[in-house]
Short mmCIF file of C-alpha atoms and ligand atoms in Angstrom, two decimals:
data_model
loop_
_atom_site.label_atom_id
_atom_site.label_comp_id
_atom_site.label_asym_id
_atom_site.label_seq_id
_atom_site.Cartn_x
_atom_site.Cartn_y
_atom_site.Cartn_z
CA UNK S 17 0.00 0.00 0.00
CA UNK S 18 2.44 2.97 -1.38
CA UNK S 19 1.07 6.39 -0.27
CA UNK S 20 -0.42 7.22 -4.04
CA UNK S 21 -2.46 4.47 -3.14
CA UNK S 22 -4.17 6.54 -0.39
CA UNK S 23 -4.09 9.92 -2.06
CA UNK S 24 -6.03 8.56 -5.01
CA UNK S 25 -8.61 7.14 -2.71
CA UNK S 26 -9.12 10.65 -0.94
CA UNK S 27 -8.77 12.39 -3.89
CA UNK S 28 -11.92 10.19 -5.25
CA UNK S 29 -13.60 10.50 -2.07
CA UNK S 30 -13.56 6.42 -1.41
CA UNK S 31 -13.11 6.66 2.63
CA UNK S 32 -15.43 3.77 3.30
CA UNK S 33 -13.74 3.60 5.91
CA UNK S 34 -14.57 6.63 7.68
CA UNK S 35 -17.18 6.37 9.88
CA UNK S 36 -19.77 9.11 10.78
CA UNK S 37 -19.83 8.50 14.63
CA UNK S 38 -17.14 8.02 17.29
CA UNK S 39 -16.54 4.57 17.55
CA UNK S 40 -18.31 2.49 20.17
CA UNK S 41 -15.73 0.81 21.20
CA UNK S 42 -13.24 3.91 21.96
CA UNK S 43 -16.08 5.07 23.72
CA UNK S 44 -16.72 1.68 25.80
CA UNK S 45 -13.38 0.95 26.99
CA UNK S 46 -11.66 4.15 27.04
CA UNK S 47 -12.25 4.69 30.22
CA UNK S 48 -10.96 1.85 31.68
CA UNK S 49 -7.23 2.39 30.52
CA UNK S 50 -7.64 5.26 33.17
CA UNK S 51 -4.78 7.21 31.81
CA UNK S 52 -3.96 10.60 33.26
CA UNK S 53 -5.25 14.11 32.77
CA UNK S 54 -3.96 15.47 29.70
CA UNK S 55 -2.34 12.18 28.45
CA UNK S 56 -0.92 12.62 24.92
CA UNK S 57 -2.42 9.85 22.39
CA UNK S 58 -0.57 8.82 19.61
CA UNK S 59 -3.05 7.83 16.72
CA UNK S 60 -1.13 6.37 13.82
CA UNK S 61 -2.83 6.77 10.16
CA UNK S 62 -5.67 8.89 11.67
CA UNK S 63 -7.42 10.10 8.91
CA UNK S 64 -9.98 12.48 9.43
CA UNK S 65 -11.21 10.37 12.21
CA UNK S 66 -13.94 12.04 14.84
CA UNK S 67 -12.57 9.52 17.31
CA UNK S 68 -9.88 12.62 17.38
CA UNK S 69 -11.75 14.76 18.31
CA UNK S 70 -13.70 12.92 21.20
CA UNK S 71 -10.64 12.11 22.70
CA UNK S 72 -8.79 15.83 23.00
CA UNK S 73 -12.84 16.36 24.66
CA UNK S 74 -11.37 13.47 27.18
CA UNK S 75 -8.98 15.87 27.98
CA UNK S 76 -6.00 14.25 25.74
CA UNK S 77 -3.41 15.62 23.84
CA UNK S 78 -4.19 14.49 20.53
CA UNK S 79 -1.15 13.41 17.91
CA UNK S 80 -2.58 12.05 14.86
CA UNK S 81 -0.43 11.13 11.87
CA UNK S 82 -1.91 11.08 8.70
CA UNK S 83 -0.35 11.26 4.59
CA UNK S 84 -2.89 12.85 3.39
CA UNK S 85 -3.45 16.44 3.37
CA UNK S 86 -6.93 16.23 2.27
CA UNK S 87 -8.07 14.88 5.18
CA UNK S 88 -6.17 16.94 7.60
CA UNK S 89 -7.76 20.05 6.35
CA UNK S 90 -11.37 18.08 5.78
CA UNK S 91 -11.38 17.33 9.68
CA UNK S 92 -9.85 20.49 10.45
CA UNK S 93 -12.37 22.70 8.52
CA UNK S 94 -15.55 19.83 8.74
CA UNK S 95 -15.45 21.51 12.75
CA UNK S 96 -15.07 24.48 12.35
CA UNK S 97 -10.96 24.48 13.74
CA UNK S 98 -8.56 27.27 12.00
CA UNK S 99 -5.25 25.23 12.52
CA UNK S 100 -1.67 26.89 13.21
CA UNK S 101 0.73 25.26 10.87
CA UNK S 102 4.12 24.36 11.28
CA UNK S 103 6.93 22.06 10.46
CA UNK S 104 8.52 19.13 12.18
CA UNK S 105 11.33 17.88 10.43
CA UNK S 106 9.34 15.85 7.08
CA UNK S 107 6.30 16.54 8.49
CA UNK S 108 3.92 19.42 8.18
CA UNK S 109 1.98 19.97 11.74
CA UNK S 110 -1.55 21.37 11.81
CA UNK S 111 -2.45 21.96 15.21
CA UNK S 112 -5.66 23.52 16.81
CA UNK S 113 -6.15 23.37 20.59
CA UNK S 114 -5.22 19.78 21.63
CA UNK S 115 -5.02 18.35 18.46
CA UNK S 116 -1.95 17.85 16.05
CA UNK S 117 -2.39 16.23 13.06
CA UNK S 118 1.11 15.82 11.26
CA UNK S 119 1.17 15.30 7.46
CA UNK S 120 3.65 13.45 6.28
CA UNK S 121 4.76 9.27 6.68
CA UNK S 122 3.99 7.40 9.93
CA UNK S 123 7.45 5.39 9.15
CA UNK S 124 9.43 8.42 9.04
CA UNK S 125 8.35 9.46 13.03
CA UNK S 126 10.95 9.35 15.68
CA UNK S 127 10.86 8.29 19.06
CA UNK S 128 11.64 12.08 20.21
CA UNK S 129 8.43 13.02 18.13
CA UNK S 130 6.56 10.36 20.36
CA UNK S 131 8.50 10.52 23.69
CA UNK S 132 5.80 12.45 25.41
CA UNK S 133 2.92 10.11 24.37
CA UNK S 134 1.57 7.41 27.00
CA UNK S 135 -1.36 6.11 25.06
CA UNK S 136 -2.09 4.69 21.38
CA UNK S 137 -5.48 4.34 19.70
CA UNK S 138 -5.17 2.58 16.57
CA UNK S 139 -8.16 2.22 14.97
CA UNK S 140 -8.34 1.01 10.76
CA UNK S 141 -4.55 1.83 11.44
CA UNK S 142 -2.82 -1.60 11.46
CA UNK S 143 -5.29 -3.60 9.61
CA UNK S 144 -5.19 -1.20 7.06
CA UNK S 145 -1.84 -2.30 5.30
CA UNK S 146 -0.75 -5.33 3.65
CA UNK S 147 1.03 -8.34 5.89
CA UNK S 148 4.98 -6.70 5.51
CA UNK S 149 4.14 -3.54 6.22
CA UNK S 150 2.01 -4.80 9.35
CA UNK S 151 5.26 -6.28 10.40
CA UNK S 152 6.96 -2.77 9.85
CA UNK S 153 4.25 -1.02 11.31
CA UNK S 154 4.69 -3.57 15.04
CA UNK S 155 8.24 -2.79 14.64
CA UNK S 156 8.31 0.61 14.28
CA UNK S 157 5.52 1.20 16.41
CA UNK S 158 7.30 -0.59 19.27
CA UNK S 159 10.15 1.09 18.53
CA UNK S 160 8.87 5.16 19.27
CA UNK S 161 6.09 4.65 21.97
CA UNK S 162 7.25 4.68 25.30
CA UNK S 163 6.86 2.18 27.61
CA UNK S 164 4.32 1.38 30.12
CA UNK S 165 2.06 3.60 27.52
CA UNK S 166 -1.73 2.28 27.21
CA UNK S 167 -3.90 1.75 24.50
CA UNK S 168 -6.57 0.02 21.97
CA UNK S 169 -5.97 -1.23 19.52
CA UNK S 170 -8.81 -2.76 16.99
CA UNK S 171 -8.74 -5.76 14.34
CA UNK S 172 -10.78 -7.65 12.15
CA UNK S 173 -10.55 -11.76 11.61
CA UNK S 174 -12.22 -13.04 8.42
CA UNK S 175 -10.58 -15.60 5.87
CA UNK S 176 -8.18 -13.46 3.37
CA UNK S 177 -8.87 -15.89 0.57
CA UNK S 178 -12.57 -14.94 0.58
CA UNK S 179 -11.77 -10.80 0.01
CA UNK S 180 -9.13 -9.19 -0.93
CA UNK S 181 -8.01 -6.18 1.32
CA UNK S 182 -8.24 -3.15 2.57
CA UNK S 183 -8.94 -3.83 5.26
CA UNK S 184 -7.05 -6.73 5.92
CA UNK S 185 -7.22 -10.04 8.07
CA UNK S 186 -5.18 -10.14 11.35
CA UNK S 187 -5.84 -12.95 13.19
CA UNK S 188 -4.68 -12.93 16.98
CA UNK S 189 -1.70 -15.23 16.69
CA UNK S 190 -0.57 -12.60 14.09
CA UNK S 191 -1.18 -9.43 16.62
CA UNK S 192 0.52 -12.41 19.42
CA UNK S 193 3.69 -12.29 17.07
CA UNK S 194 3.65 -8.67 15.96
CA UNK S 195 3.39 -7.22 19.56
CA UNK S 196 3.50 -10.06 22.33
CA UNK S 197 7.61 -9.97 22.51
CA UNK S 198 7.24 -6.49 24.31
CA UNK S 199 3.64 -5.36 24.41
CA UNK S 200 0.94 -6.83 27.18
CA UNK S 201 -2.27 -7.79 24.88
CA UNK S 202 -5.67 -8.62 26.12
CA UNK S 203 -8.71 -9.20 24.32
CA UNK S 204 -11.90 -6.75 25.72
CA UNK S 205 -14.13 -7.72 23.20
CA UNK S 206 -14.57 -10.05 20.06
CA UNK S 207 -17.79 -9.60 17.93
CA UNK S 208 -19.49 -11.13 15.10
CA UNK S 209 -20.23 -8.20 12.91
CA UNK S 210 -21.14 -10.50 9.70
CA UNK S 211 -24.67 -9.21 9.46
CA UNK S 212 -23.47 -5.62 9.80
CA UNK S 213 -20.78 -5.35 7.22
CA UNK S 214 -22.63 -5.20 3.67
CA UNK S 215 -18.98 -4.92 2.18
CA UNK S 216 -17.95 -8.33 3.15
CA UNK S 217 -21.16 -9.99 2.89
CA UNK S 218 -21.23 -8.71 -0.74
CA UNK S 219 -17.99 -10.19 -1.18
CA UNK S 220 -19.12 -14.04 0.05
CA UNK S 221 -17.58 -13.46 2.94
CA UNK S 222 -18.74 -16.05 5.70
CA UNK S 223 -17.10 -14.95 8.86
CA UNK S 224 -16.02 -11.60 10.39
CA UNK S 225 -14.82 -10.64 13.84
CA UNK S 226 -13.76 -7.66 15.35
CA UNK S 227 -11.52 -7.74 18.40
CA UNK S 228 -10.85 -4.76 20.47
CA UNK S 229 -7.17 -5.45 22.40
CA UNK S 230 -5.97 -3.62 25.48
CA UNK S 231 -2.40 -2.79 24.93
CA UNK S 232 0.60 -1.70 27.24
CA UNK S 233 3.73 -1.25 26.07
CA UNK S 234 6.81 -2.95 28.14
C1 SAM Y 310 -8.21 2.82 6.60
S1 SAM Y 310 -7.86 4.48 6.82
C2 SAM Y 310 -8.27 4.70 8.54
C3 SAM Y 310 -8.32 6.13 8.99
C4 SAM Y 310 -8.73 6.32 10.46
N1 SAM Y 310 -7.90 5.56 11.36
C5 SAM Y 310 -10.19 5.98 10.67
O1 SAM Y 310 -10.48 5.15 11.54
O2 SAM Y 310 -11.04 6.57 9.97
C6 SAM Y 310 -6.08 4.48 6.80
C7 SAM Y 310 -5.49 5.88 6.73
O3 SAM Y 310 -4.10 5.80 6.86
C8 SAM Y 310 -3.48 6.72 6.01
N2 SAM Y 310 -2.13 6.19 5.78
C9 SAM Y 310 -1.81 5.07 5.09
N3 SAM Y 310 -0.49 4.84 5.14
C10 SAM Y 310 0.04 5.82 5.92
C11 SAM Y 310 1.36 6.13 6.36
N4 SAM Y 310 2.41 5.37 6.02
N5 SAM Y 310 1.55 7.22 7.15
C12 SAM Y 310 0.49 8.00 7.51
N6 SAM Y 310 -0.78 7.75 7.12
C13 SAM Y 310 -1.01 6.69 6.33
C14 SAM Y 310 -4.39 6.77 4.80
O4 SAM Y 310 -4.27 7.97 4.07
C15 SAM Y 310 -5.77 6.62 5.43
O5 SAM Y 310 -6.33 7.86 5.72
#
């Protein structure tokens, strides 16, 4: 998945992914990480996500990274924010309030861009690239959030050979072998969303799971 990839499906308005609400689940078990006031969240390949915004309403520091500039300034103006922009070494920040959404490549961030972040929400972030860059995204991942940070993150399970992705398939041994060397993992929820997902079900898909993971880095 090289980044024209993702510009073309911006620029053509295909974000299928994007949902119109906050996401449940962020919502639902949040809370329970019980991370402190003003806790800065890293959220990889953010998009223009409102689970951003909910979160700097939590009272978090928001750092979203993102490639395309389309959807920074789409979330930016869609409420109503007039970000400050800057620059960061490859990356051009937008910030407004709480939140800073960097533009640029979530493989080019250094731990000194993250070393004030305790928490990770990764939502469409890791199951949205193909299985080496997963492994590249774990390793790097691992690599620039500090440890003893908390997090979610969010998967889907469904047999590969029955749809092709985006999004992909990442069963939990894979999320065991990408993360459980360092990271603690445990499993708050795992759902049958089938019947919800018109997508896969047009597809012939026959099984789909979503699986919510507590994470804490080590
Ligand atoms: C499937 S979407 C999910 C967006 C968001 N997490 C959400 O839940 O709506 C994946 C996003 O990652 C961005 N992206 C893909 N590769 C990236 C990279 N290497 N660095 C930064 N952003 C990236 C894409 O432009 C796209 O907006």
């Amino acid at each position: 998945m090289q980044p024209e990839f993702w510009h073309k499906k911006w620029a053509a308005n295909q974000i299928g992914f994007h949902l119109p609400q906050v996401n449940p689940y962020l919502k639902r078990f949040w809370p329970a990480l019980s991370l402190e006031e003003g806790a800065r969240v890293l959220v990889p390949l953010c998009g223009k996500s409102l689970d951003l915004l909910w979160l700097a309403h939590q009272g978090h520091e928001v750092l979203g990274v993102e490639l395309s500039e389309k959807a920074i300034e789409e979330f930016f103006s869609e409420h109503g924010f007039d970000p400050a922009v800057s620059e960061q070494g490859p990356f051009k920040v937008y910030r407004a309030g709480s939140i800073e959404l960097w533009c640029g490549n979530f493989f080019e961030l250094t731990a000194g861009d993250t070393a004030d972040c305790s928490a990770l929400y990764d939502r469409a972030a890791l199951i949205a690239l193909p299985a080496e860059m997963r492994e590249r995204y774990a390793a790097h991942l691992k690599r620039i959030l500090p440890k003893e940070s908390h997090g979610l993150v969010i998967t889907l399970d469904y047999d590969q050979a029955q749809m092709p992705g985006p999004p992909f398939a990442v069963l939990d041994d894979e999320v065991r072998k990408l993360f459980g060397d360092s990271w603690s993992l445990k499993i708050l929820e795992d759902q049958d969303v089938l019947s919800e997902s018109g997508k896969f079900l047009e597809a012939g898909v026959t099984r789909l799971e979503e699986r919510v993971y507590r994470v804490t880095s080590r």
